[in-house]
Coordinates of C-alpha atoms and ligand atoms in Angstrom, one line a residue:
M203 CA -46.5 45.2 40.6
S204 CA -45.8 45.9 44.2
I205 CA -44.3 43.7 46.8
G206 CA -45.9 44.4 50.1
P207 CA -44.6 43.4 53.5
D208 CA -45.0 39.8 54.4
P209 CA -45.6 39.3 58.0
C210 CA -44.6 35.7 57.8
G211 CA -41.2 36.0 56.1
P212 CA -38.3 38.3 55.3
Q213 CA -39.3 41.5 53.6
I214 CA -38.2 42.3 50.0
N215 CA -38.5 45.5 48.1
R216 CA -39.1 45.9 44.4
R217 CA -35.5 46.7 43.6
E218 CA -34.2 43.6 45.4
F219 CA -36.8 41.4 43.6
V220 CA -35.8 42.7 40.1
L221 CA -32.1 42.2 40.9
S222 CA -32.7 38.7 42.1
V223 CA -34.7 37.8 39.0
L224 CA -32.0 39.3 36.7
S225 CA -29.2 37.5 38.5
T226 CA -31.1 34.2 38.2
A227 CA -31.7 34.8 34.5
A228 CA -28.0 35.6 34.0
V229 CA -26.9 32.4 35.8
S230 CA -29.3 30.2 33.9
G231 CA -28.4 32.0 30.6
G232 CA -24.7 31.3 31.3
A233 CA -25.4 27.7 32.0
G234 CA -27.4 27.4 28.8
Q235 CA -24.5 29.0 26.8
A236 CA -22.0 26.6 28.4
R237 CA -24.3 23.6 27.7
A238 CA -24.7 24.7 24.1
Q239 CA -20.9 25.2 23.8
N240 CA -20.3 21.7 25.2
Q241 CA -22.8 20.2 22.8
A242 CA -21.1 21.9 19.9
Q243 CA -17.7 20.7 21.0
N244 CA -19.0 17.1 21.4
Q245 CA -20.6 17.3 18.0
A246 CA -17.4 18.5 16.3
Q247 CA -15.4 15.8 18.0
N248 CA -17.8 13.2 16.9
Q249 CA -17.6 14.5 13.3
A250 CA -13.8 14.6 13.5
D251 CA -13.7 11.0 14.7
A252 CA -16.0 9.8 11.9
A253 CA -14.2 11.7 9.1
P254 CA -11.5 10.0 7.0
D255 CA -8.0 11.1 7.6
T256 CA -7.8 13.4 4.6
H257 CA -7.2 17.0 3.6
A258 CA -10.3 19.2 3.4
G259 CA -9.8 19.5 -0.4
S260 CA -9.4 15.8 -1.0
V261 CA -10.8 14.3 -4.1
P262 CA -12.1 10.7 -4.5
M263 CA -10.3 8.3 -6.7
S264 CA -10.1 4.6 -7.5
V265 CA -7.0 2.7 -8.5
V266 CA -6.0 -1.0 -8.8
V267 CA -2.6 -1.6 -7.3
N268 CA -1.0 -5.0 -7.8
G269 CA -4.4 -6.4 -8.7
E270 CA -6.1 -5.0 -5.6
P271 CA -8.7 -2.3 -6.0
H272 CA -8.6 0.8 -3.7
S273 CA -11.2 3.6 -3.4
L274 CA -9.9 6.5 -1.4
A275 CA -9.8 10.3 -1.1
V276 CA -6.5 12.1 -1.7
D277 CA -5.1 15.5 -1.3
P278 CA -4.4 16.8 -4.9
R279 CA -0.9 17.7 -3.8
T280 CA 0.0 14.1 -3.0
S281 CA 2.4 12.3 -5.2
A282 CA 1.8 8.8 -6.4
L283 CA 4.9 7.8 -4.5
D284 CA 3.5 9.2 -1.2
L285 CA 0.2 7.5 -1.9
L286 CA 1.8 4.2 -2.3
R287 CA 4.2 4.5 0.6
E288 CA 2.2 6.4 3.2
R289 CA -1.4 5.5 2.5
L290 CA -1.1 2.0 1.1
A291 CA 2.0 0.9 3.0
L292 CA 3.8 -0.2 -0.2
T293 CA 7.3 0.9 0.5
G294 CA 9.0 -1.0 -2.3
A295 CA 9.2 2.1 -4.5
K296 CA 11.9 4.2 -2.9
K297 CA 12.1 8.0 -2.5
G298 CA 15.7 8.8 -3.6
C299 CA 15.6 12.3 -4.9
D300 CA 11.9 13.1 -5.0
H301 CA 12.7 15.2 -8.1
G302 CA 12.6 12.8 -11.0
Q303 CA 16.4 12.4 -11.2
C304 CA 17.3 9.0 -9.8
G305 CA 14.6 6.4 -10.9
A306 CA 14.4 4.8 -7.4
C307 CA 10.6 5.4 -7.4
T308 CA 9.9 3.7 -10.8
I309 CA 6.5 1.9 -11.0
H310 CA 4.3 0.8 -13.9
V311 CA 1.0 2.5 -14.7
D312 CA -1.0 0.6 -17.2
G313 CA 2.1 -1.3 -18.0
R314 CA 4.3 1.7 -18.7
R315 CA 7.3 2.9 -16.8
V316 CA 6.5 5.9 -14.6
L317 CA 8.3 8.0 -12.0
A318 CA 6.0 7.9 -9.0
C319 CA 7.6 11.0 -7.4
L320 CA 6.6 13.2 -10.3
T321 CA 3.2 11.8 -10.8
P322 CA 0.2 13.3 -8.9
A323 CA -1.7 10.6 -7.2
V324 CA -5.0 11.8 -8.7
Q325 CA -3.6 10.9 -12.1
L326 CA -3.8 7.2 -11.1
D327 CA -7.6 7.4 -11.0
G328 CA -9.0 4.6 -13.0
R329 CA -5.5 3.2 -13.7
R330 CA -3.7 -0.1 -13.0
V331 CA -0.5 0.3 -11.0
D332 CA 2.1 -2.4 -10.5
T333 CA 4.9 -2.1 -8.0
I334 CA 7.8 -4.3 -7.0
E335 CA 5.6 -5.9 -4.4
G336 CA 3.3 -7.3 -7.1
L337 CA 6.0 -9.0 -9.2
A338 CA 6.2 -12.3 -7.5
G339 CA 3.9 -15.1 -8.7
P340 CA 0.9 -16.4 -6.6
G341 CA 3.2 -19.0 -5.0
G342 CA 5.9 -16.5 -4.2
G343 CA 8.0 -17.4 -7.2
L344 CA 10.3 -14.6 -8.3
H345 CA 9.8 -12.8 -11.6
P346 CA 12.6 -13.7 -14.1
M347 CA 14.0 -10.2 -13.7
Q348 CA 14.2 -10.5 -9.9
Q349 CA 15.9 -13.9 -10.3
A350 CA 18.3 -12.4 -12.9
F351 CA 19.3 -9.6 -10.5
I352 CA 20.2 -12.3 -7.9
D353 CA 22.0 -14.4 -10.4
H354 CA 24.2 -11.6 -11.5
D355 CA 24.7 -9.8 -8.1
A356 CA 23.1 -6.8 -9.7
L357 CA 22.8 -5.0 -6.3
Q358 CA 24.8 -4.0 -3.3
C359 CA 22.9 -1.8 -0.8
G360 CA 19.7 -2.5 -2.8
Y361 CA 18.2 0.9 -2.4
C362 CA 17.9 1.5 -6.2
T363 CA 17.0 -2.1 -6.9
P364 CA 13.1 -1.9 -6.9
G365 CA 13.3 0.9 -9.4
Q366 CA 16.0 -0.8 -11.5
I367 CA 13.9 -4.0 -11.7
M368 CA 10.7 -2.1 -12.6
A369 CA 12.5 -0.1 -15.3
A370 CA 14.3 -3.2 -16.6
I371 CA 11.0 -5.1 -17.1
A372 CA 9.6 -2.1 -19.0
C373 CA 12.9 -2.0 -21.0
V374 CA 12.3 -5.6 -22.1
R375 CA 8.5 -5.2 -22.7
E376 CA 9.0 -2.1 -24.8
G377 CA 11.5 -3.9 -27.0
N378 CA 14.6 -2.0 -25.8
A379 CA 16.7 -4.9 -24.7
G380 CA 18.1 -5.9 -28.1
S381 CA 21.6 -4.7 -27.4
P382 CA 23.8 -3.6 -24.5
E383 CA 23.7 -0.1 -25.8
R384 CA 19.9 0.1 -26.0
I385 CA 19.6 -1.3 -22.5
Q386 CA 22.1 1.2 -21.1
E387 CA 20.4 4.0 -22.9
Y388 CA 16.9 2.9 -21.6
M389 CA 18.2 2.3 -18.1
S390 CA 20.2 5.6 -17.9
G391 CA 17.6 7.3 -15.8
N392 CA 18.0 4.7 -13.0
L393 CA 21.1 5.7 -10.9
C394 CA 23.0 3.3 -8.7
R395 CA 25.2 4.8 -6.1
C396 CA 26.9 1.4 -5.6
G397 CA 27.9 1.2 -9.2
A398 CA 26.2 -2.2 -9.9
Y399 CA 25.7 -1.3 -13.6
N400 CA 27.6 -4.3 -15.0
G401 CA 25.5 -6.8 -13.1
I402 CA 22.3 -4.9 -13.9
L403 CA 23.1 -5.0 -17.7
A404 CA 23.8 -8.8 -17.5
A405 CA 20.6 -9.3 -15.5
V406 CA 18.5 -7.5 -18.1
Q407 CA 20.0 -9.5 -20.9
Q408 CA 19.4 -12.8 -19.1
A409 CA 15.8 -11.9 -18.2
A410 CA 15.1 -10.6 -21.7
G411 CA 15.8 -14.1 -23.0
Q412 CA 13.5 -15.7 -20.4
M413 CA 10.7 -13.2 -20.8
G414 CA 10.7 -13.7 -24.6
E415 CA 9.9 -10.0 -25.2
A416 CA 13.2 -8.6 -26.3
Ligands
FES120 S1 12.6 9.5 -6.2 FE1 11.6 9.6 -8.1 S2 13.2 9.9 -9.5 FE2 14.2 9.9 -7.6
FES121 S1 22.6 -1.1 -5.2 FE1 23.1 0.5 -3.9 S2 22.3 2.2 -5.0 FE2 22.2 0.6 -6.4

């Protein structure tokens, strides 16, 4: 191909023509790359917005908490306590030690006493969980154990109280409230920094009679 002189316009030689074509291609190629990059970024952002707020390795699970079914994906490293407190906004179970030593996180799983801080959330899959928030009756009436704690001043700061009450109900239901010694033994995993142990013992004895399960 040869570019001859144009008497009607500016003259251009072959070298200038090739350079102009290459520079045009480079500019349009750069714009195409930028456009593709923008599209990829927009797509990633849209996907991030649509995705649930979970870890990449999350696993699906279903659990019924206080009678309410939940289907959700959880990081396998999440404890049942963190699931309740941080995902389901049920902060009644307390994080005292987070090491299974204080009982503040006590909940019921299928009716049995469990330390939520030591229980992986994924182990709740298909289970029924009850927390302190679910104890009151439909009309807001207190559970006999809650009322007994009030009647006997079985709390001071109250931080240990949800765990104490959940453990105390399990104590009665499992037939361990027949004597002060058995109650104290069963409840020994629930620590109270305020030292409300006498009131707690009296409360468990009162509620045991009312629950009719001692
Ligand atoms: S927080 Fe679970 S036993 Fe202390
Ligand atoms: S009432 Fe304060 S820790 Fe038990």
